[in-house]
PDB file of C-alpha atoms in Angstrom:
ATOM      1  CA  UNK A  19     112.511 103.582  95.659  1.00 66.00           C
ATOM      2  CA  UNK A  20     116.257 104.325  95.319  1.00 63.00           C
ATOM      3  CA  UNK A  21     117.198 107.404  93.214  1.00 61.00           C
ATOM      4  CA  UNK A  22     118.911 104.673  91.126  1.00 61.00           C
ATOM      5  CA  UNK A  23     116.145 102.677  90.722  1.00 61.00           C
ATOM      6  CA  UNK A  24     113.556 105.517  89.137  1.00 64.00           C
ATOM      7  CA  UNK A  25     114.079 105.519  85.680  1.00 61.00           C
ATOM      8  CA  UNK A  26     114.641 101.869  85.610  1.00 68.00           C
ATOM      9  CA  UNK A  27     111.656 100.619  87.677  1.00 78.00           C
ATOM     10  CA  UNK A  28     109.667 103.083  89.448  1.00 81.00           C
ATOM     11  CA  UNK A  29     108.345 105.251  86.229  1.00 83.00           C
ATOM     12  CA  UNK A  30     106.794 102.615  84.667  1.00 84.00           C
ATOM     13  CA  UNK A  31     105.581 100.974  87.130  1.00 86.00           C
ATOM     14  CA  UNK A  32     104.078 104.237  88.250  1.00 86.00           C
ATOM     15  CA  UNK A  33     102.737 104.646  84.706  1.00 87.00           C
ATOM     16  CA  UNK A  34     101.231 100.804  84.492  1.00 88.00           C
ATOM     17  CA  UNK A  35      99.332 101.712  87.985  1.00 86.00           C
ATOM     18  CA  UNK A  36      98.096 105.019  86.612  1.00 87.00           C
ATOM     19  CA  UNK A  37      96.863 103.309  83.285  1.00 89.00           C
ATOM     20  CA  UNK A  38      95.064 100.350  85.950  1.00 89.00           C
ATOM     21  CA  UNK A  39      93.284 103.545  87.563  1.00 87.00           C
ATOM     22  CA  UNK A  40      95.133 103.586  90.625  1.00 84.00           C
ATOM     23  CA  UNK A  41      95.479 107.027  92.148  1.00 82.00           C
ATOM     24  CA  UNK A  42      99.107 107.322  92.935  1.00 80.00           C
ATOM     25  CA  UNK A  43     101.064 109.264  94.478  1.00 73.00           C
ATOM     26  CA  UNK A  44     104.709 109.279  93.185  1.00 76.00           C
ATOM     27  CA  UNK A  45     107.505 111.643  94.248  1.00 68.00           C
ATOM     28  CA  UNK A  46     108.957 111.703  90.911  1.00 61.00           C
ATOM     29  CA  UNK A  47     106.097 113.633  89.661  1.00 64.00           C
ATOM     30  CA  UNK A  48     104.995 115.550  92.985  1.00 60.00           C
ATOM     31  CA  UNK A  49     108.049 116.984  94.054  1.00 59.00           C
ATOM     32  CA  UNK A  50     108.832 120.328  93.095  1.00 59.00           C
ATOM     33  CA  UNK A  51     112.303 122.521  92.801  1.00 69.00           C
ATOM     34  CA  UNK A  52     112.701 125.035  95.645  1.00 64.00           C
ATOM     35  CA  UNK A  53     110.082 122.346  98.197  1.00 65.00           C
ATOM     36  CA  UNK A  54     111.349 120.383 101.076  1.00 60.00           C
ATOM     37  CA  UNK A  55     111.687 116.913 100.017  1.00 62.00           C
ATOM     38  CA  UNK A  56     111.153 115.458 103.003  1.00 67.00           C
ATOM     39  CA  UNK A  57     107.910 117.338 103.855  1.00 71.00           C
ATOM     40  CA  UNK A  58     107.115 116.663 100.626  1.00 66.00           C
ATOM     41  CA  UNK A  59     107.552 113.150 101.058  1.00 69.00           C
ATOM     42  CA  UNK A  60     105.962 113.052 104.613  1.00 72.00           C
ATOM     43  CA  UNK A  61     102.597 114.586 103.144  1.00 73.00           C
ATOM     44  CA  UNK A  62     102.654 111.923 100.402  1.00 68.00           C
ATOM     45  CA  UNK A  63     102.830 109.473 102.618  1.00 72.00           C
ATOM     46  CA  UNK A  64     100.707 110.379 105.090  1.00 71.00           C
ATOM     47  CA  UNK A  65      97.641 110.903 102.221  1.00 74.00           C
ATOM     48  CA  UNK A  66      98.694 107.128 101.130  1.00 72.00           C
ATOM     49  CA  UNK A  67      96.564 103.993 102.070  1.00 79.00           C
ATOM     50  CA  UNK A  68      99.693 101.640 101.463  1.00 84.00           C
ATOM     51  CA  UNK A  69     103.151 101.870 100.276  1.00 81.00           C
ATOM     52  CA  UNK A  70     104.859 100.173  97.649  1.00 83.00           C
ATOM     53  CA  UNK A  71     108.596  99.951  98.283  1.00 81.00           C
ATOM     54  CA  UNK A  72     110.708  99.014  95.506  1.00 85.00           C
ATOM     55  CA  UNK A  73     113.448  96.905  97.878  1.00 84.00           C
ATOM     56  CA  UNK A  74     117.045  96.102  95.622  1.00 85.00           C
ATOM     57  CA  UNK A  75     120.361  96.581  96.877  1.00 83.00           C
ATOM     58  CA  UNK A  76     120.192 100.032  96.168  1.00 82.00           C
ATOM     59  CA  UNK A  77     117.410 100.940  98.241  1.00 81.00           C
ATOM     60  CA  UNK A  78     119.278 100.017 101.574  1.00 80.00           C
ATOM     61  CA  UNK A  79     121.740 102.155 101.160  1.00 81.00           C
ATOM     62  CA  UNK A  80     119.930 105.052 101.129  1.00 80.00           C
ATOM     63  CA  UNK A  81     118.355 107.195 104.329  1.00 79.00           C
ATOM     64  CA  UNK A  82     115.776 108.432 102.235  1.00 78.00           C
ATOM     65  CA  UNK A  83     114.524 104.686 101.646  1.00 79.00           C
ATOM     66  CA  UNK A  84     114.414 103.832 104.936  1.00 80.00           C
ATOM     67  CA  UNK A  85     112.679 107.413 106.691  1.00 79.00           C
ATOM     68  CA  UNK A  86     110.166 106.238 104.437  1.00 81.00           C
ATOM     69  CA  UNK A  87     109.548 102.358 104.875  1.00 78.00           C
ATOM     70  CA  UNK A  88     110.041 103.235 109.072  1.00 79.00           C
ATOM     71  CA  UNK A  89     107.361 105.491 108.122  1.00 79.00           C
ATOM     72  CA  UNK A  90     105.201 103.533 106.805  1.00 78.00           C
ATOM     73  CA  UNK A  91     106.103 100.108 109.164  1.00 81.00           C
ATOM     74  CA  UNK A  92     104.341 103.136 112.123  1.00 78.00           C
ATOM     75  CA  UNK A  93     101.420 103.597 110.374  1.00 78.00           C
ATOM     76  CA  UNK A  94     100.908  99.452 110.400  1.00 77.00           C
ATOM     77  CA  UNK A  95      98.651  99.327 113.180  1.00 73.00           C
ATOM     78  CA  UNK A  96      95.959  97.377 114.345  1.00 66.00           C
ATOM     79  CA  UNK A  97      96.914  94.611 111.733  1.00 67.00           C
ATOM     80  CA  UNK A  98      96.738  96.863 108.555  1.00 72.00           C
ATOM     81  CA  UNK A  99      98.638  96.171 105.851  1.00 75.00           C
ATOM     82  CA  UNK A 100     100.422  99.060 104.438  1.00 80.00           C
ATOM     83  CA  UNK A 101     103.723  97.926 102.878  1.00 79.00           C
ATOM     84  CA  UNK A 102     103.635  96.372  99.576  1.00 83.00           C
ATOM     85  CA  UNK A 103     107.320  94.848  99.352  1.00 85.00           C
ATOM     86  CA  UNK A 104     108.378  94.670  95.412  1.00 88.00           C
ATOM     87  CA  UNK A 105     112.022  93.383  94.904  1.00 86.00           C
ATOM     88  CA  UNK A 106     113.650  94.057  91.858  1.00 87.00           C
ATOM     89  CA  UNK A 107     116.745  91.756  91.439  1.00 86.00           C
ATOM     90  CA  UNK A 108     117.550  90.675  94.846  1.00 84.00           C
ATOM     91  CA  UNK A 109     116.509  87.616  96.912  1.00 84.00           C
ATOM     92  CA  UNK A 110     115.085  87.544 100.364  1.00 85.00           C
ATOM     93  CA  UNK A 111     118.279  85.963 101.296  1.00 86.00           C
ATOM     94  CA  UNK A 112     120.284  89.583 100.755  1.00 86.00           C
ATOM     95  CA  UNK A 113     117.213  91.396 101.907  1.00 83.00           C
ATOM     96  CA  UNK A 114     117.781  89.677 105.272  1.00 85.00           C
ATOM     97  CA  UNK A 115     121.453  90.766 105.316  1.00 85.00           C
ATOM     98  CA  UNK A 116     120.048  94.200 105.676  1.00 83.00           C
ATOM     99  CA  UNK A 117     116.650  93.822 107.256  1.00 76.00           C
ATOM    100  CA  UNK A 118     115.909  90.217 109.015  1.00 75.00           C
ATOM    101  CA  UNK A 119     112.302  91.402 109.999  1.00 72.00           C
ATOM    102  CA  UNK A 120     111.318  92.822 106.489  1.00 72.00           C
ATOM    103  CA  UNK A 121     112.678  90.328 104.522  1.00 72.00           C
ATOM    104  CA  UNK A 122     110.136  87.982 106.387  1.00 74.00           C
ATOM    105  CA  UNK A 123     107.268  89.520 104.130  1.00 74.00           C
ATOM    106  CA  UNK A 124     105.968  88.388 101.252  1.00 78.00           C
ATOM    107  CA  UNK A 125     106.925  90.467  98.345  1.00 84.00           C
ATOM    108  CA  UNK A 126     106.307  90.485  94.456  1.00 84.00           C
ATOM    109  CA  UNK A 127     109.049  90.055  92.346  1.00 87.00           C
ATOM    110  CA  UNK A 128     109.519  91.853  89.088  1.00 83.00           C
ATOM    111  CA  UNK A 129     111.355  88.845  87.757  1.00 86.00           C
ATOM    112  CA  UNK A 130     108.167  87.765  87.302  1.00 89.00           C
ATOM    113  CA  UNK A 131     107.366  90.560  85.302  1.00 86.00           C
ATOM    114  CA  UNK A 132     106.404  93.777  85.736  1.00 85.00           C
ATOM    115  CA  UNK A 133     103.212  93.647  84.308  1.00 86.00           C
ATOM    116  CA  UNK A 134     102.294  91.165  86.757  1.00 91.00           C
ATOM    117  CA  UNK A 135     103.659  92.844  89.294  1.00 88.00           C
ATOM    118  CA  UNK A 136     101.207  95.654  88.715  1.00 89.00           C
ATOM    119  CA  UNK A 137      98.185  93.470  88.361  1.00 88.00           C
ATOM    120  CA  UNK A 138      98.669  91.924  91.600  1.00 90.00           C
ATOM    121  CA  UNK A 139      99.374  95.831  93.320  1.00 87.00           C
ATOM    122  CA  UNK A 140      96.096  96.401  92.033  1.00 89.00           C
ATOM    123  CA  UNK A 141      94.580  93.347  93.304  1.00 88.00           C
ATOM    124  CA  UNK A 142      95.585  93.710  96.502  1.00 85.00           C
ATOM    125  CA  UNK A 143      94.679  97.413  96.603  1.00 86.00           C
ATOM    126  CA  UNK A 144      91.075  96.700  95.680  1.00 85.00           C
ATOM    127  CA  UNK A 145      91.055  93.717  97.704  1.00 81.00           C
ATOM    128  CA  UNK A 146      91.970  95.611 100.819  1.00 70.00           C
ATOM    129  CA  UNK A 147      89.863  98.443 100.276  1.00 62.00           C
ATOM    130  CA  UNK A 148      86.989  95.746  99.903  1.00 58.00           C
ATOM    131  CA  UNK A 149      87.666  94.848 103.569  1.00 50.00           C
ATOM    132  CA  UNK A 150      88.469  98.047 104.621  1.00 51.00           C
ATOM    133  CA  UNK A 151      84.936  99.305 103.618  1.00 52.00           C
ATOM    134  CA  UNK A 152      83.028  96.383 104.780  1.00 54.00           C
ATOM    135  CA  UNK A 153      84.898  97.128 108.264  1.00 56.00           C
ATOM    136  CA  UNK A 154      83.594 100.589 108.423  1.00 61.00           C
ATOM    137  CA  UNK A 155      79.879  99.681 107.763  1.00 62.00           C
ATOM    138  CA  UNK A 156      80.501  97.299 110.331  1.00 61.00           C
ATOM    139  CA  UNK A 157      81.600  99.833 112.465  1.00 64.00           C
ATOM    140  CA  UNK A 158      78.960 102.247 111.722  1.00 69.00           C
ATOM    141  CA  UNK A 159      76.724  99.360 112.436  1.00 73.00           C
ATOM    142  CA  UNK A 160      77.681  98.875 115.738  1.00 73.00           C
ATOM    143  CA  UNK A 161      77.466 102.155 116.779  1.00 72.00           C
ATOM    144  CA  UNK A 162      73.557 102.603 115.808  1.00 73.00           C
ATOM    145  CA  UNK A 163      73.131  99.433 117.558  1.00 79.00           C
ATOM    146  CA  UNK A 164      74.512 100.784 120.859  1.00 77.00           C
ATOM    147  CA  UNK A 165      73.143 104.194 120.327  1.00 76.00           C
ATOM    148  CA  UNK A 166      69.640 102.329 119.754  1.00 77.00           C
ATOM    149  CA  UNK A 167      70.158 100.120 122.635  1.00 79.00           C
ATOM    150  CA  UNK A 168      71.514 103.373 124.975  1.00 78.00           C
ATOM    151  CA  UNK A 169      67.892 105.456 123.733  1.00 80.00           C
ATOM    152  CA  UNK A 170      65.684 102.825 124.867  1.00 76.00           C
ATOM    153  CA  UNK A 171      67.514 102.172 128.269  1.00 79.00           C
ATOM    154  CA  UNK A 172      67.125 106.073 128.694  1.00 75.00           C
ATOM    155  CA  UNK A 173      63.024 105.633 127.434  1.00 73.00           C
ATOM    156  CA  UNK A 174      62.889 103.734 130.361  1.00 69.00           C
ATOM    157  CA  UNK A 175      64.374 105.227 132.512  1.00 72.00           C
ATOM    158  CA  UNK A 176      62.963 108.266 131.663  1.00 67.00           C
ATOM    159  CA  UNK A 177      58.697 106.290 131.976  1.00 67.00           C
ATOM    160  CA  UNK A 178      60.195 105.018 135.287  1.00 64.00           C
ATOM    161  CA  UNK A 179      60.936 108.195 136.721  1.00 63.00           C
ATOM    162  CA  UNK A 180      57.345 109.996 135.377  1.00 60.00           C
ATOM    163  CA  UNK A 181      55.635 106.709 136.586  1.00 61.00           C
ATOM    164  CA  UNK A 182      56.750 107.143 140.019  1.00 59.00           C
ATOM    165  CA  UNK A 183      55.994 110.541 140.618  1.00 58.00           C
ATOM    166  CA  UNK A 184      53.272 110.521 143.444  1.00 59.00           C
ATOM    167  CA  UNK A 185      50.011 111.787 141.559  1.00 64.00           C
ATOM    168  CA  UNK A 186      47.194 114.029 143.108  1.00 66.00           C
ATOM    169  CA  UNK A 187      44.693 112.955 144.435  1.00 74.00           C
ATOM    170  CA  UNK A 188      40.977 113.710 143.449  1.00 76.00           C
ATOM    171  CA  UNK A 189      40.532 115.876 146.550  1.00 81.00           C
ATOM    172  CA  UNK A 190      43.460 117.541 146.011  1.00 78.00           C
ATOM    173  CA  UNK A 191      43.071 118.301 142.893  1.00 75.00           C
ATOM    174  CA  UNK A 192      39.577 119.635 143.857  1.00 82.00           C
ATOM    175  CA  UNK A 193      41.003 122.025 146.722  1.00 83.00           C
ATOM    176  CA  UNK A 194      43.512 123.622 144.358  1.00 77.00           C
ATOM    177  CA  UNK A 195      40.756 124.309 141.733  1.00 82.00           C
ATOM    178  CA  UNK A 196      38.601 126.236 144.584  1.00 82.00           C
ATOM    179  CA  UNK A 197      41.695 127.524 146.126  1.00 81.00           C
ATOM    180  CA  UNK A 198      42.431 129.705 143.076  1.00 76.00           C
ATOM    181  CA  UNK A 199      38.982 130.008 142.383  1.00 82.00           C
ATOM    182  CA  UNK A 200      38.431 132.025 145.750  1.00 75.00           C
TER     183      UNK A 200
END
């Protein structure tokens, strides 16, 4: 969010995420006098699953805005969704004046209400930590599979080798034993 924009916006919406159970991180609460804010800021985000950027006309203007929603458009990868666009009085339309490629997103609107707005944050939160989880036992799944699969190749391998060995015969066996008898 815009500096601007805190009191009127991003308090209580930090507040109505806090009272849904979200565990959020908000600068307006973790930053303290004498730190750097942009370390600060960089940690935050870093320790953050997704992002919620409060876009208005404001929040263009400012470099601090925009470190941090370049920040967060890197750590998009692999299709995850990290950016949760909000605008707050302003319309796609202007968003595209200053950003063609993020005003292509779809974004809640607090015209709407904020309320709402919150609701659906959580939603999609819980909604994409859903899939993120179910990814990750599928994951895990599929590497016990390929461990399994990569013991038993080795099991045979391994009865392959032993089976092959040239065994003594019964003489042989016979001439050792008197051998170290004598």
């Amino acid at each position: 969010y815009a500096i601007e924009d805190k009191i009127e916006l991003a308090t209580e919406l930090y507040q109505m995420l806090k009272h849904r159970g979200l565990n959020v991180w908000y600068a307006g609460k973790e930053l303290i006098a004498g730190e750097s804010i942009e370390k600060t800021i960089r940690e935050g985000l870093d320790q953050s699953r997704f992002g919620i950027a409060l876009i208005t006309t404001t929040y263009f203007e400012k470099i601090w805005t925009l470190k941090e929603l370049h920040t967060l458009m890197s750590m998009e990868t692999d299709g995850r969704k990290v950016i949760i666009p909000v605008f707050h009085k302003i319309t796609p339309e202007k968003v595209a004046e200053y950003d063609r490629t993020f005003s292509d997103r779809w974004a809640l609107k607090t015209s709407e209400g904020l309320d709402k707005v919150a609701d659906k944050i959580v939603e999609i939160v819980n909604q994409e930590q859903g899939n993120g989880s179910s990814q990750k036992k599928a994951n895990r799944l599929k590497w016990f599979i390929l461990l399994m699969v990569l013991i038993l190749i080795a099991g045979f391998i391994f009865n392959y080798v032993v089976s092959r060995e040239v065994q003594p015969s019964r003489a042989q066996l016979e001439k050792v034993i008197s051998d170290r008898i004598v």
